[in-house]
PDB file of C-alpha atoms and ligand atoms in Angstrom:
ATOM      1  CA  ARG A   1       0.000   0.000   0.000  1.00 38.00           C
ATOM      2  CA  ALA A   2       2.758   2.434   0.982  1.00 39.00           C
ATOM      3  CA  LYS A   3       4.682   1.413  -2.091  1.00 41.00           C
ATOM      4  CA  GLN A   4       1.699   2.091  -4.290  1.00 45.00           C
ATOM      5  CA  ALA A   5       1.051   5.451  -2.704  1.00 43.00           C
ATOM      6  CA  GLY A   6       4.690   6.303  -3.225  1.00 41.00           C
ATOM      7  CA  ARG A   7       4.578   5.318  -6.869  1.00 44.00           C
ATOM      8  CA  ASN A   8       1.407   7.322  -7.410  1.00 42.00           C
ATOM      9  CA  SER A   9       2.794  10.366  -5.774  1.00 39.00           C
ATOM     10  CA  VAL A  10       5.992  10.166  -7.802  1.00 40.00           C
ATOM     11  CA  ARG A  11       4.069   9.804 -11.009  1.00 40.00           C
ATOM     12  CA  THR A  12       1.697  12.668 -10.392  1.00 42.00           C
ATOM     13  CA  TYR A  13       3.751  15.021  -8.262  1.00 45.00           C
ATOM     14  CA  GLU A  14       4.963  17.587 -10.741  1.00 51.00           C
ATOM     15  CA  PRO A  15       2.086  17.886 -13.172  1.00 57.00           C
ATOM     16  CA  SER A  16      -0.546  17.888 -10.436  1.00 60.00           C
ATOM     17  CA  MET A  17       1.270  20.533  -8.433  1.00 59.00           C
ATOM     18  CA  GLY A  18       1.533  22.638 -11.537  1.00 77.00           C
ATOM     19  CA  SER A  19      -2.084  22.315 -12.506  1.00 84.00           C
ATOM     20  CA  GLU A  20      -3.278  22.831  -8.933  1.00 84.00           C
ATOM     21  CA  THR A  21      -1.472  26.120  -8.744  1.00 87.00           C
ATOM     22  CA  ALA A  22      -2.794  27.107 -12.138  1.00 89.00           C
ATOM     23  CA  GLN A  23      -6.300  26.116 -11.069  1.00 89.00           C
ATOM     24  CA  ARG A  24      -6.075  28.120  -7.901  1.00 90.00           C
ATOM     25  CA  LEU A  25      -4.832  31.161  -9.789  1.00 92.00           C
ATOM     26  CA  ALA A  26      -7.638  30.810 -12.306  1.00 92.00           C
ATOM     27  CA  LEU A  27     -10.155  30.512  -9.489  1.00 93.00           C
ATOM     28  CA  GLU A  28      -8.716  33.591  -7.826  1.00 94.00           C
ATOM     29  CA  ARG A  29      -8.888  35.542 -11.087  1.00 95.00           C
ATOM     30  CA  ASP A  30     -12.498  34.456 -11.692  1.00 95.00           C
ATOM     31  CA  LEU A  31     -13.491  35.244  -8.132  1.00 95.00           C
ATOM     32  CA  ARG A  32     -12.014  38.727  -8.406  1.00 95.00           C
ATOM     33  CA  ALA A  33     -14.041  39.254 -11.573  1.00 96.00           C
ATOM     34  CA  ALA A  34     -17.137  37.782  -9.928  1.00 96.00           C
ATOM     35  CA  LEU A  35     -16.942  40.359  -7.168  1.00 94.00           C
ATOM     36  CA  ALA A  36     -16.881  43.111  -9.753  1.00 93.00           C
ATOM     37  CA  THR A  37     -19.620  41.724 -12.001  1.00 94.00           C
ATOM     38  CA  GLY A  38     -22.097  40.780  -9.324  1.00 93.00           C
ATOM     39  CA  GLU A  39     -21.939  36.981  -9.542  1.00 97.00           C
ATOM     40  CA  LEU A  40     -21.868  36.684  -5.783  1.00 97.00           C
ATOM     41  CA  LEU A  41     -25.091  36.428  -3.884  1.00 97.00           C
ATOM     42  CA  VAL A  42     -26.231  35.846  -0.355  1.00 98.00           C
ATOM     43  CA  HIS A  43     -28.536  33.121   0.848  1.00 98.00           C
ATOM     44  CA  TYR A  44     -30.216  33.277   4.215  1.00 98.00           C
ATOM     45  CA  GLN A  45     -30.795  30.380   6.590  1.00 98.00           C
ATOM     46  CA  PRO A  46     -33.409  31.013   9.288  1.00 98.00           C
ATOM     47  CA  VAL A  47     -32.541  30.445  12.942  1.00 98.00           C
ATOM     48  CA  PHE A  48     -35.394  29.387  15.225  1.00 98.00           C
ATOM     49  CA  GLY A  49     -36.093  29.697  18.907  1.00 97.00           C
ATOM     50  CA  ALA A  50     -35.766  26.181  20.319  1.00 96.00           C
ATOM     51  CA  VAL A  51     -38.747  26.526  22.632  1.00 92.00           C
ATOM     52  CA  SER A  52     -40.996  28.811  20.601  1.00 93.00           C
ATOM     53  CA  GLY A  53     -40.220  27.182  17.276  1.00 94.00           C
ATOM     54  CA  GLN A  54     -40.487  30.668  15.809  1.00 94.00           C
ATOM     55  CA  PRO A  55     -37.884  32.050  13.426  1.00 95.00           C
ATOM     56  CA  HIS A  56     -36.110  35.001  14.979  1.00 92.00           C
ATOM     57  CA  GLY A  57     -33.233  35.585  12.657  1.00 96.00           C
ATOM     58  CA  CYS A  58     -31.089  34.207   9.919  1.00 98.00           C
ATOM     59  CA  GLU A  59     -27.499  33.620   8.895  1.00 98.00           C
ATOM     60  CA  ALA A  60     -26.118  35.192   5.734  1.00 98.00           C
ATOM     61  CA  LEU A  61     -24.210  32.624   3.656  1.00 98.00           C
ATOM     62  CA  VAL A  62     -22.408  33.651   0.497  1.00 98.00           C
ATOM     63  CA  ARG A  63     -22.816  31.781  -2.824  1.00 98.00           C
ATOM     64  CA  TRP A  64     -21.158  32.214  -6.172  1.00 97.00           C
ATOM     65  CA  ALA A  65     -23.436  31.929  -9.180  1.00 96.00           C
ATOM     66  CA  ARG A  66     -20.864  30.880 -11.772  1.00 94.00           C
ATOM     67  CA  PRO A  67     -21.965  30.965 -15.367  1.00 90.00           C
ATOM     68  CA  GLU A  68     -22.318  27.378 -16.690  1.00 91.00           C
ATOM     69  CA  GLN A  69     -21.457  25.953 -13.278  1.00 93.00           C
ATOM     70  CA  GLY A  70     -24.386  26.806 -11.066  1.00 94.00           C
ATOM     71  CA  LEU A  71     -24.201  27.794  -7.441  1.00 96.00           C
ATOM     72  CA  ILE A  72     -20.810  27.239  -5.893  1.00 96.00           C
ATOM     73  CA  PRO A  73     -20.817  26.772  -2.095  1.00 97.00           C
ATOM     74  CA  PRO A  74     -18.445  28.870   0.011  1.00 97.00           C
ATOM     75  CA  GLY A  75     -16.313  25.874   0.974  1.00 97.00           C
ATOM     76  CA  GLN A  76     -15.066  25.873  -2.615  1.00 95.00           C
ATOM     77  CA  PHE A  77     -13.953  29.486  -2.796  1.00 96.00           C
ATOM     78  CA  ILE A  78     -13.636  30.976   0.693  1.00 96.00           C
ATOM     79  CA  PRO A  79     -10.238  29.296   1.225  1.00 95.00           C
ATOM     80  CA  VAL A  80      -8.907  30.862  -1.990  1.00 95.00           C
ATOM     81  CA  ALA A  81     -10.454  34.165  -0.991  1.00 97.00           C
ATOM     82  CA  GLU A  82      -8.681  33.974   2.353  1.00 95.00           C
ATOM     83  CA  GLU A  83      -5.306  33.100   0.860  1.00 94.00           C
ATOM     84  CA  SER A  84      -5.475  35.826  -1.747  1.00 94.00           C
ATOM     85  CA  GLY A  85      -6.877  38.525   0.510  1.00 95.00           C
ATOM     86  CA  LEU A  86     -10.030  38.739  -1.627  1.00 97.00           C
ATOM     87  CA  ILE A  87     -11.953  37.787   1.501  1.00 97.00           C
ATOM     88  CA  VAL A  88     -11.657  41.392   2.641  1.00 97.00           C
ATOM     89  CA  PRO A  89     -13.659  43.029  -0.181  1.00 97.00           C
ATOM     90  CA  LEU A  90     -15.847  39.914  -0.418  1.00 98.00           C
ATOM     91  CA  GLY A  91     -16.618  39.975   3.292  1.00 98.00           C
ATOM     92  CA  THR A  92     -17.347  43.684   3.231  1.00 98.00           C
ATOM     93  CA  TRP A  93     -19.735  43.131   0.351  1.00 98.00           C
ATOM     94  CA  VAL A  94     -21.571  40.335   2.203  1.00 98.00           C
ATOM     95  CA  LEU A  95     -21.781  42.446   5.351  1.00 98.00           C
ATOM     96  CA  ARG A  96     -23.249  45.417   3.495  1.00 98.00           C
ATOM     97  CA  GLU A  97     -25.672  43.251   1.547  1.00 98.00           C
ATOM     98  CA  ALA A  98     -26.835  41.413   4.684  1.00 98.00           C
ATOM     99  CA  CYS A  99     -27.288  44.697   6.575  1.00 98.00           C
ATOM    100  CA  ARG A 100     -29.248  46.156   3.677  1.00 97.00           C
ATOM    101  CA  GLN A 101     -31.466  43.068   3.589  1.00 97.00           C
ATOM    102  CA  ALA A 102     -32.031  43.018   7.340  1.00 96.00           C
ATOM    103  CA  ALA A 103     -32.855  46.730   7.304  1.00 95.00           C
ATOM    104  CA  GLU A 104     -35.442  46.049   4.621  1.00 94.00           C
ATOM    105  CA  TRP A 105     -36.984  43.305   6.763  1.00 93.00           C
ATOM    106  CA  GLN A 106     -36.748  45.525   9.833  1.00 89.00           C
ATOM    107  CA  THR A 107     -39.392  47.797   8.350  1.00 73.00           C
ATOM    108  CA  GLY A 108     -41.746  44.849   7.943  1.00 60.00           C
ATOM    109  CA  ASP A 109     -44.009  43.360  10.589  1.00 63.00           C
ATOM    110  CA  ARG A 110     -41.092  42.190  12.690  1.00 75.00           C
ATOM    111  CA  ALA A 111     -37.376  42.595  13.116  1.00 86.00           C
ATOM    112  CA  VAL A 112     -35.015  39.888  11.970  1.00 93.00           C
ATOM    113  CA  GLU A 113     -31.638  39.285  13.577  1.00 97.00           C
ATOM    114  CA  MET A 114     -28.938  38.990  10.933  1.00 98.00           C
ATOM    115  CA  SER A 115     -25.833  36.881  11.507  1.00 98.00           C
ATOM    116  CA  VAL A 116     -22.798  37.451   9.301  1.00 98.00           C
ATOM    117  CA  ASN A 117     -19.637  35.341   9.211  1.00 98.00           C
ATOM    118  CA  VAL A 118     -16.339  37.143   9.626  1.00 97.00           C
ATOM    119  CA  SER A 119     -13.027  35.552   8.718  1.00 95.00           C
ATOM    120  CA  ALA A 120      -9.736  36.152  10.506  1.00 93.00           C
ATOM    121  CA  ARG A 121      -8.336  38.201   7.682  1.00 93.00           C
ATOM    122  CA  GLN A 122     -11.296  40.584   7.771  1.00 95.00           C
ATOM    123  CA  PHE A 123     -11.221  40.854  11.523  1.00 95.00           C
ATOM    124  CA  GLU A 124      -7.556  41.816  11.397  1.00 94.00           C
ATOM    125  CA  GLN A 125      -8.106  44.731   9.035  1.00 95.00           C
ATOM    126  CA  PRO A 126      -7.216  47.902  10.911  1.00 95.00           C
ATOM    127  CA  ASP A 127     -10.421  49.509   9.670  1.00 97.00           C
ATOM    128  CA  PHE A 128     -12.770  46.597  10.433  1.00 98.00           C
ATOM    129  CA  LEU A 129     -14.613  48.589  13.083  1.00 98.00           C
ATOM    130  CA  THR A 130     -15.150  51.385  10.560  1.00 98.00           C
ATOM    131  CA  ILE A 131     -16.372  48.911   7.949  1.00 98.00           C
ATOM    132  CA  VAL A 132     -18.998  47.601  10.361  1.00 98.00           C
ATOM    133  CA  ARG A 133     -19.985  51.077  11.500  1.00 98.00           C
ATOM    134  CA  ASP A 134     -20.372  52.191   7.872  1.00 98.00           C
ATOM    135  CA  ALA A 135     -22.438  49.135   6.921  1.00 98.00           C
ATOM    136  CA  LEU A 136     -24.804  49.901   9.784  1.00 98.00           C
ATOM    137  CA  ALA A 137     -24.992  53.603   8.997  1.00 98.00           C
ATOM    138  CA  GLU A 138     -25.619  53.238   5.295  1.00 98.00           C
ATOM    139  CA  SER A 139     -28.273  50.541   5.770  1.00 97.00           C
ATOM    140  CA  GLY A 140     -29.963  52.127   8.749  1.00 96.00           C
ATOM    141  CA  LEU A 141     -30.028  48.713  10.451  1.00 96.00           C
ATOM    142  CA  ASP A 142     -30.501  48.727  14.204  1.00 96.00           C
ATOM    143  CA  PRO A 143     -27.055  47.546  15.425  1.00 97.00           C
ATOM    144  CA  ARG A 144     -28.741  45.252  17.945  1.00 96.00           C
ATOM    145  CA  LEU A 145     -30.034  43.205  15.019  1.00 97.00           C
ATOM    146  CA  LEU A 146     -26.544  42.449  13.714  1.00 98.00           C
ATOM    147  CA  ILE A 147     -24.654  39.410  15.005  1.00 98.00           C
ATOM    148  CA  LEU A 148     -21.079  38.870  13.858  1.00 98.00           C
ATOM    149  CA  GLU A 149     -19.952  35.240  13.838  1.00 98.00           C
ATOM    150  CA  LEU A 150     -16.292  34.605  14.552  1.00 95.00           C
ATOM    151  CA  THR A 151     -14.412  31.383  15.018  1.00 91.00           C
ATOM    152  CA  GLU A 152     -12.092  30.520  17.850  1.00 89.00           C
ATOM    153  CA  SER A 153      -9.074  30.735  15.539  1.00 86.00           C
ATOM    154  CA  VAL A 154      -9.832  34.385  14.807  1.00 86.00           C
ATOM    155  CA  VAL A 155      -9.592  35.231  18.458  1.00 87.00           C
ATOM    156  CA  LEU A 156      -6.641  32.977  19.219  1.00 85.00           C
ATOM    157  CA  ARG A 157      -4.291  34.639  16.763  1.00 85.00           C
ATOM    158  CA  ASN A 158      -4.022  37.630  19.037  1.00 89.00           C
ATOM    159  CA  PRO A 159      -6.385  37.401  21.998  1.00 90.00           C
ATOM    160  CA  ASP A 160      -5.629  40.799  23.545  1.00 92.00           C
ATOM    161  CA  ALA A 161      -6.163  42.717  20.315  1.00 93.00           C
ATOM    162  CA  ALA A 162      -9.223  40.608  19.560  1.00 94.00           C
ATOM    163  CA  ILE A 163     -10.804  41.312  22.925  1.00 95.00           C
ATOM    164  CA  THR A 164     -10.279  45.055  22.485  1.00 96.00           C
ATOM    165  CA  LEU A 165     -11.921  44.959  19.064  1.00 97.00           C
ATOM    166  CA  LEU A 166     -14.785  42.786  20.288  1.00 97.00           C
ATOM    167  CA  LYS A 167     -15.483  45.326  23.018  1.00 97.00           C
ATOM    168  CA  ASP A 168     -15.448  48.160  20.479  1.00 98.00           C
ATOM    169  CA  LEU A 169     -17.859  46.238  18.268  1.00 98.00           C
ATOM    170  CA  ARG A 170     -20.154  45.649  21.202  1.00 98.00           C
ATOM    171  CA  ASP A 171     -20.031  49.345  21.996  1.00 98.00           C
ATOM    172  CA  LEU A 172     -21.611  49.876  18.569  1.00 98.00           C
ATOM    173  CA  GLY A 173     -24.482  47.724  19.826  1.00 98.00           C
ATOM    174  CA  VAL A 174     -23.550  44.727  17.684  1.00 98.00           C
ATOM    175  CA  ARG A 175     -23.729  41.218  19.166  1.00 98.00           C
ATOM    176  CA  LEU A 176     -21.065  38.556  18.798  1.00 98.00           C
ATOM    177  CA  ALA A 177     -21.199  34.807  18.365  1.00 97.00           C
ATOM    178  CA  LEU A 178     -18.457  32.210  18.530  1.00 95.00           C
ATOM    179  CA  ASP A 179     -19.093  29.916  15.543  1.00 94.00           C
ATOM    180  CA  ASP A 180     -18.280  26.203  15.235  1.00 91.00           C
ATOM    181  CA  PHE A 181     -17.699  26.128  18.959  1.00 90.00           C
ATOM    182  CA  GLY A 182     -15.731  23.150  20.184  1.00 84.00           C
ATOM    183  CA  THR A 183     -13.866  22.458  16.955  1.00 86.00           C
ATOM    184  CA  GLY A 184     -10.998  24.840  17.703  1.00 81.00           C
ATOM    185  CA  TYR A 185      -8.547  25.092  20.522  1.00 77.00           C
ATOM    186  CA  SER A 186      -9.971  27.730  22.768  1.00 70.00           C
ATOM    187  CA  SER A 187      -9.520  27.296  26.456  1.00 73.00           C
ATOM    188  CA  LEU A 188     -11.987  27.906  29.225  1.00 80.00           C
ATOM    189  CA  SER A 189      -9.966  30.879  30.369  1.00 80.00           C
ATOM    190  CA  LEU A 190     -10.260  32.433  26.917  1.00 81.00           C
ATOM    191  CA  LEU A 191     -13.994  31.872  26.961  1.00 85.00           C
ATOM    192  CA  ARG A 192     -14.163  33.581  30.329  1.00 87.00           C
ATOM    193  CA  SER A 193     -12.478  36.698  28.989  1.00 89.00           C
ATOM    194  CA  LEU A 194     -14.295  36.982  25.662  1.00 92.00           C
ATOM    195  CA  PRO A 195     -16.997  39.634  25.451  1.00 95.00           C
ATOM    196  CA  ILE A 196     -19.410  37.541  23.397  1.00 96.00           C
ATOM    197  CA  ASP A 197     -23.121  36.818  23.478  1.00 97.00           C
ATOM    198  CA  THR A 198     -23.660  33.466  21.815  1.00 97.00           C
ATOM    199  CA  LEU A 199     -22.001  30.097  21.263  1.00 96.00           C
ATOM    200  CA  LYS A 200     -22.899  28.155  18.150  1.00 96.00           C
ATOM    201  CA  ILE A 201     -22.446  24.439  18.635  1.00 95.00           C
ATOM    202  CA  ASP A 202     -20.793  22.919  15.605  1.00 94.00           C
ATOM    203  CA  ARG A 203     -22.914  20.416  13.757  1.00 95.00           C
ATOM    204  CA  SER A 204     -20.329  17.680  14.226  1.00 95.00           C
ATOM    205  CA  PHE A 205     -21.413  17.593  17.901  1.00 95.00           C
ATOM    206  CA  VAL A 206     -25.124  17.733  17.158  1.00 95.00           C
ATOM    207  CA  GLN A 207     -24.860  14.922  14.623  1.00 95.00           C
ATOM    208  CA  GLY A 208     -21.973  12.924  16.016  1.00 92.00           C
ATOM    209  CA  ASP A 209     -21.377  10.210  18.585  1.00 91.00           C
ATOM    210  CA  ARG A 210     -22.394  10.973  22.142  1.00 94.00           C
ATOM    211  CA  ALA A 211     -24.263  14.068  21.010  1.00 95.00           C
ATOM    212  CA  GLU A 212     -26.151  14.163  24.277  1.00 96.00           C
ATOM    213  CA  VAL A 213     -22.969  14.431  26.333  1.00 96.00           C
ATOM    214  CA  MET A 214     -21.272  16.921  24.031  1.00 95.00           C
ATOM    215  CA  VAL A 215     -24.241  19.208  23.462  1.00 96.00           C
ATOM    216  CA  GLY A 216     -25.283  18.997  27.119  1.00 97.00           C
ATOM    217  CA  ALA A 217     -21.818  19.994  28.288  1.00 95.00           C
ATOM    218  CA  ILE A 218     -21.574  22.921  25.881  1.00 95.00           C
ATOM    219  CA  VAL A 219     -25.042  24.189  26.825  1.00 97.00           C
ATOM    220  CA  SER A 220     -24.164  24.041  30.539  1.00 96.00           C
ATOM    221  CA  LEU A 221     -20.943  25.875  29.889  1.00 94.00           C
ATOM    222  CA  ALA A 222     -22.627  28.536  27.745  1.00 95.00           C
ATOM    223  CA  HIS A 223     -25.401  29.132  30.227  1.00 97.00           C
ATOM    224  CA  ALA A 224     -22.978  29.251  33.143  1.00 95.00           C
ATOM    225  CA  PHE A 225     -21.224  32.072  31.304  1.00 94.00           C
ATOM    226  CA  GLY A 226     -24.545  33.785  30.611  1.00 96.00           C
ATOM    227  CA  LEU A 227     -24.362  33.081  26.884  1.00 97.00           C
ATOM    228  CA  HIS A 228     -27.026  32.061  24.435  1.00 97.00           C
ATOM    229  CA  VAL A 229     -26.426  28.813  22.653  1.00 98.00           C
ATOM    230  CA  VAL A 230     -27.494  27.855  19.146  1.00 98.00           C
ATOM    231  CA  ALA A 231     -27.297  24.307  17.787  1.00 97.00           C
ATOM    232  CA  GLU A 232     -26.217  24.076  14.152  1.00 97.00           C
ATOM    233  CA  GLY A 233     -26.895  21.302  11.683  1.00 97.00           C
ATOM    234  CA  VAL A 234     -30.155  19.894  13.037  1.00 98.00           C
ATOM    235  CA  GLU A 235     -31.264  17.497  10.310  1.00 98.00           C
ATOM    236  CA  THR A 236     -33.550  15.017  12.071  1.00 97.00           C
ATOM    237  CA  ALA A 237     -36.502  15.132  14.445  1.00 97.00           C
ATOM    238  CA  ALA A 238     -34.439  13.163  16.963  1.00 97.00           C
ATOM    239  CA  GLN A 239     -31.708  15.801  16.861  1.00 97.00           C
ATOM    240  CA  LEU A 240     -34.296  18.537  17.313  1.00 97.00           C
ATOM    241  CA  ASP A 241     -35.770  16.735  20.326  1.00 97.00           C
ATOM    242  CA  LEU A 242     -32.324  16.326  21.774  1.00 97.00           C
ATOM    243  CA  VAL A 243     -31.252  19.960  21.472  1.00 97.00           C
ATOM    244  CA  GLN A 244     -34.614  21.119  22.792  1.00 97.00           C
ATOM    245  CA  SER A 245     -34.441  18.814  25.784  1.00 97.00           C
ATOM    246  CA  LEU A 246     -30.885  19.940  26.486  1.00 98.00           C
ATOM    247  CA  ASN A 247     -32.061  23.570  26.641  1.00 98.00           C
ATOM    248  CA  CYS A 248     -30.409  25.018  23.566  1.00 98.00           C
ATOM    249  CA  ASP A 249     -31.832  28.478  22.980  1.00 98.00           C
ATOM    250  CA  GLY A 250     -31.708  28.484  19.203  1.00 98.00           C
ATOM    251  CA  VAL A 251     -31.760  25.909  16.430  1.00 98.00           C
ATOM    252  CA  GLN A 252     -30.567  25.989  12.863  1.00 98.00           C
ATOM    253  CA  GLY A 253     -30.572  23.151  10.387  1.00 98.00           C
ATOM    254  CA  TYR A 254     -31.933  21.599   7.237  1.00 98.00           C
ATOM    255  CA  LEU A 255     -34.835  20.040   9.164  1.00 98.00           C
ATOM    256  CA  LEU A 256     -36.232  23.493   9.851  1.00 97.00           C
ATOM    257  CA  ALA A 257     -35.027  25.498   6.886  1.00 97.00           C
ATOM    258  CA  ARG A 258     -32.244  25.417   4.332  1.00 97.00           C
ATOM    259  CA  PRO A 259     -30.329  28.471   3.230  1.00 98.00           C
ATOM    260  CA  SER A 260     -32.365  30.135   0.481  1.00 98.00           C
ATOM    261  CA  PRO A 261     -32.619  33.358  -1.493  1.00 98.00           C
ATOM    262  CA  ALA A 262     -33.964  36.369   0.384  1.00 97.00           C
ATOM    263  CA  SER A 263     -37.413  36.110  -1.190  1.00 96.00           C
ATOM    264  CA  GLU A 264     -37.892  32.558   0.131  1.00 96.00           C
ATOM    265  CA  ALA A 265     -36.259  33.146   3.487  1.00 96.00           C
ATOM    266  CA  ARG A 266     -38.559  36.111   3.953  1.00 94.00           C
ATOM    267  CA  LEU A 267     -41.637  33.891   3.771  1.00 93.00           C
ATOM    268  CA  ILE A 268     -40.307  31.677   6.535  1.00 93.00           C
ATOM    269  CA  LEU A 269     -39.141  34.611   8.629  1.00 92.00           C
ATOM    270  CA  SER A 270     -42.506  36.284   8.422  1.00 87.00           C
ATOM    271  CA  GLY A 271     -44.022  33.056   9.712  1.00 78.00           C
ATOM    272  CA  SER A 272     -45.955  32.238   6.543  1.00 61.00           C
ATOM    273  CA  PRO A 273     -45.419  28.562   5.815  1.00 52.00           C
ATOM    274  CA  ASP A 274     -44.895  26.541   8.962  1.00 50.00           C
ATOM    275  CA  PRO A 275     -41.454  24.947   8.739  1.00 45.00           C
ATOM    276  CA  ALA A 276     -41.481  21.153   8.591  1.00 45.00           C
ATOM    277  CA  ARG A 277     -41.657  20.092  12.190  1.00 41.00           C
TER     278      ARG A 277
HETATM  279  P1  C2E B 301     -20.907  28.217   9.089  1.00 87.87           P
HETATM  280  O1  C2E B 301     -20.788  29.664   9.376  1.00 87.87           O
HETATM  281  O2  C2E B 301     -20.713  27.283  10.214  1.00 87.87           O
HETATM  282  O3  C2E B 301     -22.344  28.057   8.422  1.00 87.87           O
HETATM  283  C1  C2E B 301     -23.153  26.926   8.566  1.00 87.87           C
HETATM  284  C2  C2E B 301     -22.998  25.982   7.400  1.00 87.87           C
HETATM  285  O4  C2E B 301     -23.717  24.779   7.676  1.00 87.87           O
HETATM  286  C3  C2E B 301     -23.585  26.514   6.088  1.00 87.87           C
HETATM  287  O5  C2E B 301     -22.843  25.961   5.024  1.00 87.87           O
HETATM  288  C4  C2E B 301     -24.989  25.896   6.106  1.00 87.87           C
HETATM  289  O6  C2E B 301     -25.559  25.792   4.825  1.00 87.87           O
HETATM  290  C5  C2E B 301     -24.665  24.540   6.668  1.00 87.87           C
HETATM  291  N1  C2E B 301     -25.824  23.905   7.287  1.00 87.87           N
HETATM  292  C6  C2E B 301     -26.859  24.481   7.912  1.00 87.87           C
HETATM  293  N2  C2E B 301     -27.724  23.570   8.387  1.00 87.87           N
HETATM  294  C7  C2E B 301     -27.227  22.364   8.047  1.00 87.87           C
HETATM  295  C8  C2E B 301     -27.662  21.012   8.224  1.00 87.87           C
HETATM  296  O7  C2E B 301     -28.693  20.730   8.815  1.00 87.87           O
HETATM  297  N3  C2E B 301     -26.853  20.040   7.728  1.00 87.87           N
HETATM  298  C9  C2E B 301     -25.704  20.322   7.082  1.00 87.87           C
HETATM  299  N4  C2E B 301     -24.979  19.289   6.613  1.00 87.87           N
HETATM  300  N5  C2E B 301     -25.247  21.572   6.878  1.00 87.87           N
HETATM  301  C10 C2E B 301     -26.005  22.583   7.365  1.00 87.87           C
HETATM  302  P2  C2E B 301     -22.313  26.825   3.805  1.00 87.87           P
HETATM  303  O8  C2E B 301     -23.336  27.843   3.388  1.00 87.87           O
HETATM  304  O9  C2E B 301     -21.789  25.885   2.770  1.00 87.87           O
HETATM  305  O10 C2E B 301     -21.102  27.627   4.447  1.00 87.87           O
HETATM  306  C11 C2E B 301     -19.974  26.941   4.919  1.00 87.87           C
HETATM  307  C12 C2E B 301     -19.048  27.855   5.666  1.00 87.87           C
HETATM  308  O11 C2E B 301     -18.520  28.864   4.798  1.00 87.87           O
HETATM  309  C13 C2E B 301     -19.729  28.621   6.788  1.00 87.87           C
HETATM  310  O12 C2E B 301     -19.873  27.803   7.928  1.00 87.87           O
HETATM  311  C14 C2E B 301     -18.748  29.763   6.982  1.00 87.87           C
HETATM  312  O13 C2E B 301     -17.656  29.337   7.754  1.00 87.87           O
HETATM  313  C15 C2E B 301     -18.267  30.003   5.562  1.00 87.87           C
HETATM  314  N6  C2E B 301     -18.997  31.155   5.004  1.00 87.87           N
HETATM  315  C16 C2E B 301     -20.203  31.209   4.398  1.00 87.87           C
HETATM  316  N7  C2E B 301     -20.506  32.465   4.029  1.00 87.87           N
HETATM  317  C17 C2E B 301     -19.476  33.240   4.433  1.00 87.87           C
HETATM  318  C18 C2E B 301     -19.187  34.642   4.356  1.00 87.87           C
HETATM  319  O14 C2E B 301     -19.984  35.465   3.871  1.00 87.87           O
HETATM  320  N8  C2E B 301     -18.000  35.071   4.885  1.00 87.87           N
HETATM  321  C19 C2E B 301     -17.113  34.208   5.466  1.00 87.87           C
HETATM  322  N9  C2E B 301     -15.965  34.692   5.955  1.00 87.87           N
HETATM  323  N10 C2E B 301     -17.356  32.887   5.558  1.00 87.87           N
HETATM  324  C20 C2E B 301     -18.517  32.407   5.056  1.00 87.87           C
HETATM  325 MG1   MG B 302     -21.605  30.843  10.764  1.00 87.87          MG
HETATM  326 MG1   MG B 303     -20.894  27.174  12.166  1.00 87.87          MG
HETATM  327 MG1   MG B 304     -19.209  25.389  10.128  1.00 87.87          MG
END
């Protein structure tokens, strides 16, 4: 087996490295163009109250509508965007678009909380605070309706600087969530010092082995710190029962609603069709 792997890697090493680099560069070039020509769009996945079952917000998730190729999920281009630095203009665009959308919904019959993902590279921009402040000002969105989702790795790169920025963001009125919680390396002492509002439990814990133990422990921890906790990736009725019985505050997952264009998400958020439950 090792021998075979070795032979394969020898045979394919040079050409595949070459074409991978070329592919990545082509992707980067196309993504840069896509940003300029408006091929990026935002889908919205509703987040529900675990007890009420009512939608109270949504998460903005970027998509790339590539001509001839359909909708490309972020997992296929966010890494290239991060490496190339394109994530900065891309992320700013998503933030502004999501704020604009939430502000539009804010004038409707009820307010919708809007969660937006922020990558490390964006967070480390010296003018990130200004970018957020501007997105709020130009959209007119109530800052309390904006939730920025960060991952543990973002904070861990430079905890002191991160904590200062998180406090400044909160001073704007914005709320903060730690995304994919439990998959990174954050310590309990870091959690104690982070000025955040919400933990999002990664779907690997909701769907994986010993979900009851993992989710239960994270919920206890979150609540002990006075944080809200949202379970991601709820796909089955059994998983929904579990996260409800373990006192999660919010639920998000395909069982309740998939990410969809604003027009569809709006129907769910306004309570029109009852989500499948
Ligand atoms: P995330 O922030 O953890 O977002 C949740 C992901 O889980 C989304 O994938 C969502 O479609 C998916 N999901 C939701 N419910 C379920 C479920 O029940 N089952 C399964 N299997 N998946 C579910 P998506 O849209 O492909 O996004 C993947 C990741 O890409 C996001 O993970 C986030 O880290 C990143 N991302 C998406 N949009 C943006 C963006 O605008 N900016 C940045 N920096 N990152 C983004
Ligand atoms: Mg997220
Ligand atoms: Mg997540
Ligand atoms: Mg994730």
